[in-house]
PDB file of C-alpha atoms in Angstrom:
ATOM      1  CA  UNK A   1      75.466 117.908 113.388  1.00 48.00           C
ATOM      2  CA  UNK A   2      73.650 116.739 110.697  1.00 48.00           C
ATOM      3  CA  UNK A   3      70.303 118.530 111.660  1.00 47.00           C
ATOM      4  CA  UNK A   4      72.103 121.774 112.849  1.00 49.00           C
ATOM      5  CA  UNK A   5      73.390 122.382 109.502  1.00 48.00           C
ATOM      6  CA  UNK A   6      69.989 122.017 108.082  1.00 49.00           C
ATOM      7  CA  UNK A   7      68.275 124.159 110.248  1.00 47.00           C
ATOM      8  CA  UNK A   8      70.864 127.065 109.618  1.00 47.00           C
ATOM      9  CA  UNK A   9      69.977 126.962 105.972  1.00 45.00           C
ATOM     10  CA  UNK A  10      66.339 127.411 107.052  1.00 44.00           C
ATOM     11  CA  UNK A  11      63.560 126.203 109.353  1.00 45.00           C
ATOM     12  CA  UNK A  12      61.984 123.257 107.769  1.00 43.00           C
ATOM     13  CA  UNK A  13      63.072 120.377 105.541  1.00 45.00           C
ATOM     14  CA  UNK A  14      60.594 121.505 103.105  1.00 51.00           C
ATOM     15  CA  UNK A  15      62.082 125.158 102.376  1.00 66.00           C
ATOM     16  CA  UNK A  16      65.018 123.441 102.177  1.00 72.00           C
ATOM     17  CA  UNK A  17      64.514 121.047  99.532  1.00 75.00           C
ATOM     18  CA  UNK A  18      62.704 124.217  97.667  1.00 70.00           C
ATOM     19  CA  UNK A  19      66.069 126.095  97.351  1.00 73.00           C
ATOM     20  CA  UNK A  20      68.088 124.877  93.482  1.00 72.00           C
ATOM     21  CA  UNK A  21      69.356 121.059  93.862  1.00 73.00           C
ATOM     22  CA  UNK A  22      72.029 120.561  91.781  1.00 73.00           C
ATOM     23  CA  UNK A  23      73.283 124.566  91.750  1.00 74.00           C
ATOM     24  CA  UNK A  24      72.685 124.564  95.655  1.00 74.00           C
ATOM     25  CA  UNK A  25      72.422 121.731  97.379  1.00 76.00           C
ATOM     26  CA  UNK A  26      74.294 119.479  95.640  1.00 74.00           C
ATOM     27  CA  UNK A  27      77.540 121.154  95.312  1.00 71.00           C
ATOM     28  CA  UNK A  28      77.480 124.145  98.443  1.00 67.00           C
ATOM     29  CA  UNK A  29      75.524 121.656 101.032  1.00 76.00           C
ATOM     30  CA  UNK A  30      75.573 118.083 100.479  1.00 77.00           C
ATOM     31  CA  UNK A  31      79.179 118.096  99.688  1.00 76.00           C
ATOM     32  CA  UNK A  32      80.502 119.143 103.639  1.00 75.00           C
ATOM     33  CA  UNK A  33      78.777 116.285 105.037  1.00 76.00           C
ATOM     34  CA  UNK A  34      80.409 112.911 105.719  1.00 78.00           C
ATOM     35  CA  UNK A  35      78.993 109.980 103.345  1.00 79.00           C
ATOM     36  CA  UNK A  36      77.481 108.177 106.094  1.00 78.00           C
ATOM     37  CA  UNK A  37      75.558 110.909 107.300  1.00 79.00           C
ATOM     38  CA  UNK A  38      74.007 111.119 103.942  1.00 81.00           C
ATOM     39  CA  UNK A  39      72.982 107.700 103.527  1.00 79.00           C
ATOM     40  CA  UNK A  40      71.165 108.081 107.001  1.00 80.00           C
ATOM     41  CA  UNK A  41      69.347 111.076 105.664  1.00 78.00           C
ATOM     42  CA  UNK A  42      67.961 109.526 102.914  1.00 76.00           C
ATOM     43  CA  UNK A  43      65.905 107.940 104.808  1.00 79.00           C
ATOM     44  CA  UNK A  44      63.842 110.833 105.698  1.00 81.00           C
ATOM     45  CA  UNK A  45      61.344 111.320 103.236  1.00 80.00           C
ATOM     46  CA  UNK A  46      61.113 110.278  99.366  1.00 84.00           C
ATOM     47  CA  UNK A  47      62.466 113.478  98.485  1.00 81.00           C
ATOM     48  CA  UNK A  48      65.262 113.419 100.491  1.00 81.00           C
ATOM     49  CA  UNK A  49      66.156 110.051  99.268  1.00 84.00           C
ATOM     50  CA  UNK A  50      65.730 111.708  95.246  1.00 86.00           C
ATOM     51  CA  UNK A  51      68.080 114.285  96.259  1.00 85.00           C
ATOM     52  CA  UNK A  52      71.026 112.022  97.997  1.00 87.00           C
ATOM     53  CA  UNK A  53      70.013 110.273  94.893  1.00 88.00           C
ATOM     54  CA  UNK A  54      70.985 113.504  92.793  1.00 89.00           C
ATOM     55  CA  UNK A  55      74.216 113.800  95.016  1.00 86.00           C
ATOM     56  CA  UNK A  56      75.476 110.187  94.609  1.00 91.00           C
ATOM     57  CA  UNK A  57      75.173 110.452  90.486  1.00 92.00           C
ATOM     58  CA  UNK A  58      77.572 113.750  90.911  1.00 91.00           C
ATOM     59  CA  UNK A  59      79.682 112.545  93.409  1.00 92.00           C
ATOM     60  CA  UNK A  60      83.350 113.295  91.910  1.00 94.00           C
ATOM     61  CA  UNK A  61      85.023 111.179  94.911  1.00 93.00           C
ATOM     62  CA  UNK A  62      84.075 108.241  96.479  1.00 94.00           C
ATOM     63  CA  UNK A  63      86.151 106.522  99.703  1.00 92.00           C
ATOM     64  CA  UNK A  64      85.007 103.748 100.856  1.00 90.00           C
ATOM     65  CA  UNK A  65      86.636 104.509 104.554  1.00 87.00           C
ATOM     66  CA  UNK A  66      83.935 107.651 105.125  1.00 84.00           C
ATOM     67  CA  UNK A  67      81.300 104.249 105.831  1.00 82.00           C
ATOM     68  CA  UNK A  68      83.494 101.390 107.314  1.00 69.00           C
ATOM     69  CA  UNK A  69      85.348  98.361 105.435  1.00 61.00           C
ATOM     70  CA  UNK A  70      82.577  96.123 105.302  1.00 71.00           C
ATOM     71  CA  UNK A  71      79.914  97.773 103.339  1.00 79.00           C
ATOM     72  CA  UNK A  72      77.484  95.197 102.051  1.00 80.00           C
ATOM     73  CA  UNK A  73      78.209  94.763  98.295  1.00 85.00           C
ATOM     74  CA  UNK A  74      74.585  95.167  97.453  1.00 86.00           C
ATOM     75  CA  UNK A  75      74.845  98.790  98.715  1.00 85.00           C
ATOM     76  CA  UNK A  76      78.200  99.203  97.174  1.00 90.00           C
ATOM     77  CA  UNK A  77      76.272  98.779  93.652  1.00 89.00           C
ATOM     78  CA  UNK A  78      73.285 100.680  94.911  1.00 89.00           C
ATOM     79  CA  UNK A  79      75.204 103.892  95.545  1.00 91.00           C
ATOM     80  CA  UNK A  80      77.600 103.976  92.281  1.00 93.00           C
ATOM     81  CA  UNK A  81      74.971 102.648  89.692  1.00 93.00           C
ATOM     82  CA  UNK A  82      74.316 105.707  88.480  1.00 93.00           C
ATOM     83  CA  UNK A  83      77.689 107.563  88.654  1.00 95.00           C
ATOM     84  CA  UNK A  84      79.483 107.988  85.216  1.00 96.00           C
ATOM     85  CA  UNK A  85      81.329 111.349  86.335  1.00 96.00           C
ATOM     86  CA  UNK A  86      83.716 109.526  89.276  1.00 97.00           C
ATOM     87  CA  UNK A  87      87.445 111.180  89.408  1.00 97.00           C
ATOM     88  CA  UNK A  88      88.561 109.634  92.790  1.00 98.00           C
ATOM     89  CA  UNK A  89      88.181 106.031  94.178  1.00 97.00           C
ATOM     90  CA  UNK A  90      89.337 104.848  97.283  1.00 96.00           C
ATOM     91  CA  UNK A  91      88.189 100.971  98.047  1.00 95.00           C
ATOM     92  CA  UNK A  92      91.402 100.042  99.937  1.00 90.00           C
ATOM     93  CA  UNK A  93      91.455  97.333 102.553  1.00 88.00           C
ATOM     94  CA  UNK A  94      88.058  96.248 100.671  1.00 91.00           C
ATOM     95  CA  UNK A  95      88.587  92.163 100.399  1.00 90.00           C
ATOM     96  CA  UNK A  96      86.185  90.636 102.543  1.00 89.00           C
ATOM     97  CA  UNK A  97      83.313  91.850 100.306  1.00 91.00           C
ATOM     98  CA  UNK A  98      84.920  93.417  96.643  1.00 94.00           C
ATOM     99  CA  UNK A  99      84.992  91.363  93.867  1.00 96.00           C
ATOM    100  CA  UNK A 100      85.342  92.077  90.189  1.00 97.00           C
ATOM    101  CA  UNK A 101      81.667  91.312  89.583  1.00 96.00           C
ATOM    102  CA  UNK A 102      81.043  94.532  91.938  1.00 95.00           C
ATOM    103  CA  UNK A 103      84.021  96.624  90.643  1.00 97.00           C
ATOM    104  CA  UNK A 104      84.031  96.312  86.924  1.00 97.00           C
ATOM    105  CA  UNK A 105      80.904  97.841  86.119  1.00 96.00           C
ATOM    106  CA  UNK A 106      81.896 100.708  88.123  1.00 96.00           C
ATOM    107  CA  UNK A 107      85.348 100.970  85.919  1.00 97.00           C
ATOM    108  CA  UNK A 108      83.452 100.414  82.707  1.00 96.00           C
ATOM    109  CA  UNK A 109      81.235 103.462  83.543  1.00 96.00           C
ATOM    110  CA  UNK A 110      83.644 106.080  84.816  1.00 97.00           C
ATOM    111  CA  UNK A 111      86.392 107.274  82.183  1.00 96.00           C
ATOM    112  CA  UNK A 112      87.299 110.221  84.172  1.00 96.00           C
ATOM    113  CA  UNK A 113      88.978 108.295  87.112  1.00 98.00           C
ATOM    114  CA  UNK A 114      92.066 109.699  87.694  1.00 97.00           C
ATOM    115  CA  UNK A 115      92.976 108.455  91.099  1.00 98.00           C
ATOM    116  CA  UNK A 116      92.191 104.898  92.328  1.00 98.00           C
ATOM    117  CA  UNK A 117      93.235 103.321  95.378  1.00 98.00           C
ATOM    118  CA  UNK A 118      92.540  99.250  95.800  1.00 98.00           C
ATOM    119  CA  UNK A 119      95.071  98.392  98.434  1.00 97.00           C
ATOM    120  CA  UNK A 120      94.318  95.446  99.687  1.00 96.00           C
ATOM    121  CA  UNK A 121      91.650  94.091  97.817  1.00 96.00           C
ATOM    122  CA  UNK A 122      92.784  90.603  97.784  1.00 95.00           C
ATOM    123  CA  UNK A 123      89.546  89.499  96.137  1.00 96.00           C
ATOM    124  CA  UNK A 124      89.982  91.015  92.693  1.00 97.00           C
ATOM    125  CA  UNK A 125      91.699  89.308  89.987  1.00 97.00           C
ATOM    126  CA  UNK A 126      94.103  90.499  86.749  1.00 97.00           C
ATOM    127  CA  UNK A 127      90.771  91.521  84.935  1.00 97.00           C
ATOM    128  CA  UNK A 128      90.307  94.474  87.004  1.00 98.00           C
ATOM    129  CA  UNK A 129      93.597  95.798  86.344  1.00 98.00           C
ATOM    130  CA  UNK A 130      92.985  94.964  82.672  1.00 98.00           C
ATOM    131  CA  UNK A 131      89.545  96.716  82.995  1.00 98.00           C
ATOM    132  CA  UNK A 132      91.523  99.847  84.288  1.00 98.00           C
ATOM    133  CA  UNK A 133      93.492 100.153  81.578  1.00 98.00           C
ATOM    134  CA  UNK A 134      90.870 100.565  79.370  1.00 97.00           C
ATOM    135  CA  UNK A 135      88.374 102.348  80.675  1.00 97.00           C
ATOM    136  CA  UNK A 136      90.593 104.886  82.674  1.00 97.00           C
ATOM    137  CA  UNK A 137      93.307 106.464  80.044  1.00 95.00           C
ATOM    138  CA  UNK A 138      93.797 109.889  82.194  1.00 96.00           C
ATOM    139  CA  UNK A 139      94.832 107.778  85.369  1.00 98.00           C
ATOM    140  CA  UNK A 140      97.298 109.528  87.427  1.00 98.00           C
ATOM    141  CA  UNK A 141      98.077 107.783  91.157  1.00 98.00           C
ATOM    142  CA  UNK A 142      96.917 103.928  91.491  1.00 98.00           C
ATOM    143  CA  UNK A 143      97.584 102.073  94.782  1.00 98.00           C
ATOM    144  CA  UNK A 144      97.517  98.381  93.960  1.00 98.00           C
ATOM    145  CA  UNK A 145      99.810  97.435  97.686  1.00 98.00           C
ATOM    146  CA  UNK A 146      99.510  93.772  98.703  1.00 97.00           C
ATOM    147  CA  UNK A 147      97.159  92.686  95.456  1.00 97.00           C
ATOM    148  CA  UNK A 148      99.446  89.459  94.873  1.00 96.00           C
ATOM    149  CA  UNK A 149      97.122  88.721  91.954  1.00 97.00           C
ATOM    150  CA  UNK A 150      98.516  91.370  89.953  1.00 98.00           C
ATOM    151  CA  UNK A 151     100.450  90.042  87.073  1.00 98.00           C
ATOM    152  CA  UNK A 152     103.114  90.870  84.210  1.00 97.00           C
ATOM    153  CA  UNK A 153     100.419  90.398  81.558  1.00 97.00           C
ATOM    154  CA  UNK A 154      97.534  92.552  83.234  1.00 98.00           C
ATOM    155  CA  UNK A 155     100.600  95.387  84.426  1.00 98.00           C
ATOM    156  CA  UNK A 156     101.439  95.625  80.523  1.00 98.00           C
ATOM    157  CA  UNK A 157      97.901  96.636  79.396  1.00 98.00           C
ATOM    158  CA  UNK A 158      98.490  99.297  82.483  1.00 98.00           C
ATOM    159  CA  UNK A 159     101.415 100.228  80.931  1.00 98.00           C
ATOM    160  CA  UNK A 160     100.296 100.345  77.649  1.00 98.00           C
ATOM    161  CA  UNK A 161      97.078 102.670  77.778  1.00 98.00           C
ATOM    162  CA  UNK A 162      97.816 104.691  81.109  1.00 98.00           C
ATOM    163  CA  UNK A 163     100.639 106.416  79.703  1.00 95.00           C
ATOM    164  CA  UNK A 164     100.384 109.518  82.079  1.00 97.00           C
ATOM    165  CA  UNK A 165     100.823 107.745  85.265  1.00 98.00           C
ATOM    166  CA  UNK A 166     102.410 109.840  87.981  1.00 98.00           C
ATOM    167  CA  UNK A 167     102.496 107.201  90.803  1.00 98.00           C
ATOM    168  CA  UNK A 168     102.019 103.705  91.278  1.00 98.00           C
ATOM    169  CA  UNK A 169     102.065 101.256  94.368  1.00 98.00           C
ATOM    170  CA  UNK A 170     102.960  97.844  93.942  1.00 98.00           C
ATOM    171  CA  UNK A 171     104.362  97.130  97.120  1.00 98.00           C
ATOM    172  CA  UNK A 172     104.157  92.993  97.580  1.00 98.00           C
ATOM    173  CA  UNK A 173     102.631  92.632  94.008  1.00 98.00           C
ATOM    174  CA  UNK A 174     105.425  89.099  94.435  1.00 96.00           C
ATOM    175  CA  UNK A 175     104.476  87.816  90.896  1.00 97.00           C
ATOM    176  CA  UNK A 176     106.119  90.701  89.281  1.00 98.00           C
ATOM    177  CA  UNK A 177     109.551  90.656  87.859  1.00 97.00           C
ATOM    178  CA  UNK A 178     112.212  92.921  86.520  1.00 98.00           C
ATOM    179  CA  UNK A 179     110.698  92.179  83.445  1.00 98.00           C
ATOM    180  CA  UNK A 180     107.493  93.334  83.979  1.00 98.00           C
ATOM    181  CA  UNK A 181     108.471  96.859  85.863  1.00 98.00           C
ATOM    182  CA  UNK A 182     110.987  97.734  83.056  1.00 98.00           C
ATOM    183  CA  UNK A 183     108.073  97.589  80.712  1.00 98.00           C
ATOM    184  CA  UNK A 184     106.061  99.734  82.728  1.00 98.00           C
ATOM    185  CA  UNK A 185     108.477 102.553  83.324  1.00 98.00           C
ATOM    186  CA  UNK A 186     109.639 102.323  79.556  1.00 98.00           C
ATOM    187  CA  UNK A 187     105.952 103.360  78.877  1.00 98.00           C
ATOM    188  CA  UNK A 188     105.090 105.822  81.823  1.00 98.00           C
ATOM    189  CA  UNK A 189     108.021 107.892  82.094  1.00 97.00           C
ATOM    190  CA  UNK A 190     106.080 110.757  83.727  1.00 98.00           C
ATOM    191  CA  UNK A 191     106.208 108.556  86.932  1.00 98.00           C
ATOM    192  CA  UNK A 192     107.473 110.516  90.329  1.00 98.00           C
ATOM    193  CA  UNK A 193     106.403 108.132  92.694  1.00 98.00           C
ATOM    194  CA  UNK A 194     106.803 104.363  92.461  1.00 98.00           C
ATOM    195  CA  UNK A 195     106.803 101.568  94.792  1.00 98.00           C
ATOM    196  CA  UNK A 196     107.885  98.427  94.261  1.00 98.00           C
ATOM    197  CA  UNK A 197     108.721  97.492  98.171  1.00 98.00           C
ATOM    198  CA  UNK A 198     108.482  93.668  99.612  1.00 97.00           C
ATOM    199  CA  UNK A 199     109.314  92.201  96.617  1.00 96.00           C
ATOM    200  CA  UNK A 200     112.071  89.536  96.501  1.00 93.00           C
ATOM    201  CA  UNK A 201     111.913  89.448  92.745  1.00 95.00           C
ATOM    202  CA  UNK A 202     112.822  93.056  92.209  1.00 96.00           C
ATOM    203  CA  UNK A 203     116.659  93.402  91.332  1.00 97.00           C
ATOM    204  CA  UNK A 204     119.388  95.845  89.731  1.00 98.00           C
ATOM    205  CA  UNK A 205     117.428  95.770  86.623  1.00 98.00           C
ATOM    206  CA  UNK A 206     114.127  97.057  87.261  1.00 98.00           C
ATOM    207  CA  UNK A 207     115.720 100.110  89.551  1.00 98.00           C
ATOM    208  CA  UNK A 208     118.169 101.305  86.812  1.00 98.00           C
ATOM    209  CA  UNK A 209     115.576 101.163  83.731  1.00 98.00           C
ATOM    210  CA  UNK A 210     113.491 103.181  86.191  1.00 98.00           C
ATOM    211  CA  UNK A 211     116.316 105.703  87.104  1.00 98.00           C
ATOM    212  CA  UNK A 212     116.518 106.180  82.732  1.00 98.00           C
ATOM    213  CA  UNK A 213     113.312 106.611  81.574  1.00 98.00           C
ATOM    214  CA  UNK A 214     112.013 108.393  84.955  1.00 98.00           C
ATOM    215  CA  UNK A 215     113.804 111.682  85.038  1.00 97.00           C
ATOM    216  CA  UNK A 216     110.856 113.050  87.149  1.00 98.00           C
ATOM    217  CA  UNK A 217     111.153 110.427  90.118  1.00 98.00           C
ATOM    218  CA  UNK A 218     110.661 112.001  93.018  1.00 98.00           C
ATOM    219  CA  UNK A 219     109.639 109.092  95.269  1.00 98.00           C
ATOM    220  CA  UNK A 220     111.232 105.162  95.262  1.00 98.00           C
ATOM    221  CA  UNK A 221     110.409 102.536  98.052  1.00 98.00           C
ATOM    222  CA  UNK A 222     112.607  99.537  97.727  1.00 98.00           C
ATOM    223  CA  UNK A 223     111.894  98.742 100.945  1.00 98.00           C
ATOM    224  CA  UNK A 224     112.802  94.475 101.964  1.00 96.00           C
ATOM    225  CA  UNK A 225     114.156  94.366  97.765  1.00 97.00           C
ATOM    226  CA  UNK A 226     116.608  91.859  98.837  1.00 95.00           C
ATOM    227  CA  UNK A 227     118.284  91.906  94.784  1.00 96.00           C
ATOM    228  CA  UNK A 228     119.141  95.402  95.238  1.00 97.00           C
ATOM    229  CA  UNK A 229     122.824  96.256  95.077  1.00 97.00           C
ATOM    230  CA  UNK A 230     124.854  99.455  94.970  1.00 97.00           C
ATOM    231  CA  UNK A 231     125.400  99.373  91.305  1.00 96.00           C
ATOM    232  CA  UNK A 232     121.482 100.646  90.549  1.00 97.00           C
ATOM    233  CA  UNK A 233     121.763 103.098  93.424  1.00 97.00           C
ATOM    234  CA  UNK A 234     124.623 104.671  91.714  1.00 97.00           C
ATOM    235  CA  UNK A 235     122.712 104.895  88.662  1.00 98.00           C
ATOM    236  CA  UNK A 236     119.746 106.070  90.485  1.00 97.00           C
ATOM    237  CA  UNK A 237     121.955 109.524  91.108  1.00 97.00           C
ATOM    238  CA  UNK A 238     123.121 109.573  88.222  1.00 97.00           C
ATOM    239  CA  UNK A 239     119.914 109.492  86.172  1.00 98.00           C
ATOM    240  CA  UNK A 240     116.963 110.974  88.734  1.00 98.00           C
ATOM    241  CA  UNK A 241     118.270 114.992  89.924  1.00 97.00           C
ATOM    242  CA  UNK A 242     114.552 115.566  91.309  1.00 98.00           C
ATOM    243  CA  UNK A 243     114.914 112.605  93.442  1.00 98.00           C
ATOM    244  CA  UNK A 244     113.711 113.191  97.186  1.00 98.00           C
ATOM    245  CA  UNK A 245     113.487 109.939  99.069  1.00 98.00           C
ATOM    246  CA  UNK A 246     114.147 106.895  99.005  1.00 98.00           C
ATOM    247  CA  UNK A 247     113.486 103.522 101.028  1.00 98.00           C
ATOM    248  CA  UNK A 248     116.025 101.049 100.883  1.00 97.00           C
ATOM    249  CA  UNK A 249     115.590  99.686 104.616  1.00 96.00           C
ATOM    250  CA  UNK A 250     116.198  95.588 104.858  1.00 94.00           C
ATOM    251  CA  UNK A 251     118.195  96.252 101.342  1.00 96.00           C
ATOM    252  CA  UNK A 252     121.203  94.244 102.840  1.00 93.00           C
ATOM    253  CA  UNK A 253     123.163  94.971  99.494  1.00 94.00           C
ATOM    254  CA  UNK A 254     122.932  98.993  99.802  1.00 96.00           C
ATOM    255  CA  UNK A 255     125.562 100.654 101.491  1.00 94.00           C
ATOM    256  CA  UNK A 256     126.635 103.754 102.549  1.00 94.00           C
ATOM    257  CA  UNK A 257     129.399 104.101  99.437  1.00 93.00           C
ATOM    258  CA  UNK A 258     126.412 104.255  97.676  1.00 95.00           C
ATOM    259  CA  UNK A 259     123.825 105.917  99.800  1.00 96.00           C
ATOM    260  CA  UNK A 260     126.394 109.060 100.658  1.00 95.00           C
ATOM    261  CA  UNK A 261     125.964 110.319  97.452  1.00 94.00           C
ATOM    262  CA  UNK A 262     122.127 110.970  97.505  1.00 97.00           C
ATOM    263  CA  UNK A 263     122.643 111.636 100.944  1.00 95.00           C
ATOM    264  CA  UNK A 264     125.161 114.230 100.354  1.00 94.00           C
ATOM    265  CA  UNK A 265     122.195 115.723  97.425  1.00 95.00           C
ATOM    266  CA  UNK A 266     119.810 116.077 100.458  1.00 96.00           C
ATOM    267  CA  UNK A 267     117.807 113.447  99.389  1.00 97.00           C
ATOM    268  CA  UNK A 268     115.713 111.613 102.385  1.00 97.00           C
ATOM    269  CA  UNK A 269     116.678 107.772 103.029  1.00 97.00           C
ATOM    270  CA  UNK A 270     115.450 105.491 105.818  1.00 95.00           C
ATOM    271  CA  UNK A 271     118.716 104.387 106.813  1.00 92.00           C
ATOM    272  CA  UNK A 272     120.735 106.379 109.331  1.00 88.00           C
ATOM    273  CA  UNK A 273     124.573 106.925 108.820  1.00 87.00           C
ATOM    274  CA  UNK A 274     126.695 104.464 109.968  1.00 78.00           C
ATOM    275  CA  UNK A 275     128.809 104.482 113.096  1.00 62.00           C
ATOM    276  CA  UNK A 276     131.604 105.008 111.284  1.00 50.00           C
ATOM    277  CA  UNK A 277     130.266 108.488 109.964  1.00 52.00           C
ATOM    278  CA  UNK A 278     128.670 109.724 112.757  1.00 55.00           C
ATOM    279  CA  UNK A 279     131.622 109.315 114.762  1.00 58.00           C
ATOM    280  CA  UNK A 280     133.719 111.454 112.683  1.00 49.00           C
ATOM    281  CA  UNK A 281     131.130 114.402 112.410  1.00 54.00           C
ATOM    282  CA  UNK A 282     131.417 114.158 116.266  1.00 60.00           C
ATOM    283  CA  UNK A 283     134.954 114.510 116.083  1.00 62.00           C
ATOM    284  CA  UNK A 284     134.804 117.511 113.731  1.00 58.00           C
ATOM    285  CA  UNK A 285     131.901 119.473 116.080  1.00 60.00           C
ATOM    286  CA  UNK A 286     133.620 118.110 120.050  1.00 59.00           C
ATOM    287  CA  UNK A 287     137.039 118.595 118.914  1.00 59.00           C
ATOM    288  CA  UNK A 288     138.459 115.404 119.916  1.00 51.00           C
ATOM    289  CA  UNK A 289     139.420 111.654 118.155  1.00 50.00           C
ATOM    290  CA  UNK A 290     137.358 108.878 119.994  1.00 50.00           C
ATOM    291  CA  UNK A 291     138.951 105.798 120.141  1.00 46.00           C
ATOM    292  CA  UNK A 292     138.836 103.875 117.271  1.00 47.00           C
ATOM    293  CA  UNK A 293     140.165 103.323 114.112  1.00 45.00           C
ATOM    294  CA  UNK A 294     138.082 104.812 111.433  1.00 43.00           C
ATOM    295  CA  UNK A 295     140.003 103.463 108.865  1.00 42.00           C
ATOM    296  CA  UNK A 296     138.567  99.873 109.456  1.00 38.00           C
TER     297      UNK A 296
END
């Protein structure tokens, strides 16, 4: 596939690598072709391996997932060394090679993220997050699911320089407390997507500081939040009208008196109605009482 596209530029790798690089190939060419297909065509000639060169310093997005989980971390260096113009970066499901001593120069290089995703990465420590924070102030969307070694201390300097945070993942960040996501929502109130699912430690507190400085939630996964009681679902309406779903599945302290009014607002849960309910609305369509008591 690789080839074919080449050759219906033009007939020989040479005229090829005549036409403009960076007006041309760079952005029109190189761009359509998978990652991994690249690295393999670097290995062509010299100047194919200047011009992937070229491509990889302008690369706006990198995923890690376009050349397989386990890229050797020597490579990993190798291809982002020279990148200082990075928007996008996806390194999820990355622990069995990513470390901070791979990632951090990477951060410290590339203000312009705006997106990064490191679910996962069980290898990294608080400094990375604390190296975010810093080096990334126009961060938008961060994925941080199952990193347990995020902490209250490095989420603060998050909170505290990534102001205009749209949406954040910490599903199964454990250490974190209501503490910690009431200061983070207190300082990004832009957020419309937050997760703070599989976490024991999560409780009425955290959800209702979200619903009041949040107006703009869209998205909450509370998902296995065992703390979680009616009371900050109820405030939750009241507080977040742009609210579309929410995830409140192995919640064992949410119920429906709570639930029906979101439900009633159209708003997407992950928890059927209960018996109770759907029973009546089949009494309402079929025209008949089945028999039981509703009223229990």
């Amino acid at each position: 596939a690789l080839w074919c596209l080449m050759m219906s530029v033009t007939p020989t790798r040479e005229c090829l690598l005549d036409l403009p690089w960076e007006d041309i190939l760079v952005p029109h060419i190189l761009c359509h072709l998978p990652l991994q297909q690249l690295l393999s065509l670097q290995r062509v000639s010299k100047s194919f391996q200047s011009l992937i060169q070229l491509y990889l310093a302008n690369m706006r997005c990198f995923d890690s997932s376009q050349i397989g989980p386990a890229i050797p971390r020597a490579a990993f260096v190798n291809l982002l060394k020279d990148n200082e113009v990075l928007q996008q970066l996806a390194l999820q499901n990355c622990s069995d090679w990513l470390t901070d001593r791979e990632l951090l120069p990477v951060i410290g290089q590339n203000h312009h993220l705006h997106q990064i995703q490191l679910k996962g990465c069980a290898q990294l420590s608080r400094h990375a997050l604390v190296a975010i924070s810093l080096s990334c102030p126009n961060l938008r969307q961060l994925s941080l699911a199952h990193c347990e070694w995020v902490d209250s201390l490095s989420l603060r300097s998050l909170a505290d320089h990534c102001k205009a945070l749209e949406a954040v993942d910490l599903t199964a960040c454990r250490q974190l407390k209501d503490e910690a996501i009431c200061y983070l929502v207190q300082k990004c109130s832009r957020l419309k997507s937050l997760s703070l699912a599989v976490n024991a430690n999560v409780g009425d507190v955290a959800v209702e500081e979200t619903a009041k400085c949040c107006p703009e939630l869209e998205h909450l996964d509370l998902t296995g939040c065992l703390r979680v009681k009616n009371d900050s679902i109820r405030v939750l309406a009241e507080y977040c009208p742009k609210l579309r779903s929410l995830k409140v599945k192995h919640c064992h302290n949410v119920a429906e008196s709570s639930l029906s009014i979101l439900r009633s607002r159209g708003v997407e849960l992950d928890v059927e109605p209960p018996l109770q309910r759907a029973l009546v609305l089949l009494q309402d369509v079929v025209g008949f009482a089945p028999f039981i008591n509703l009223q229990i």
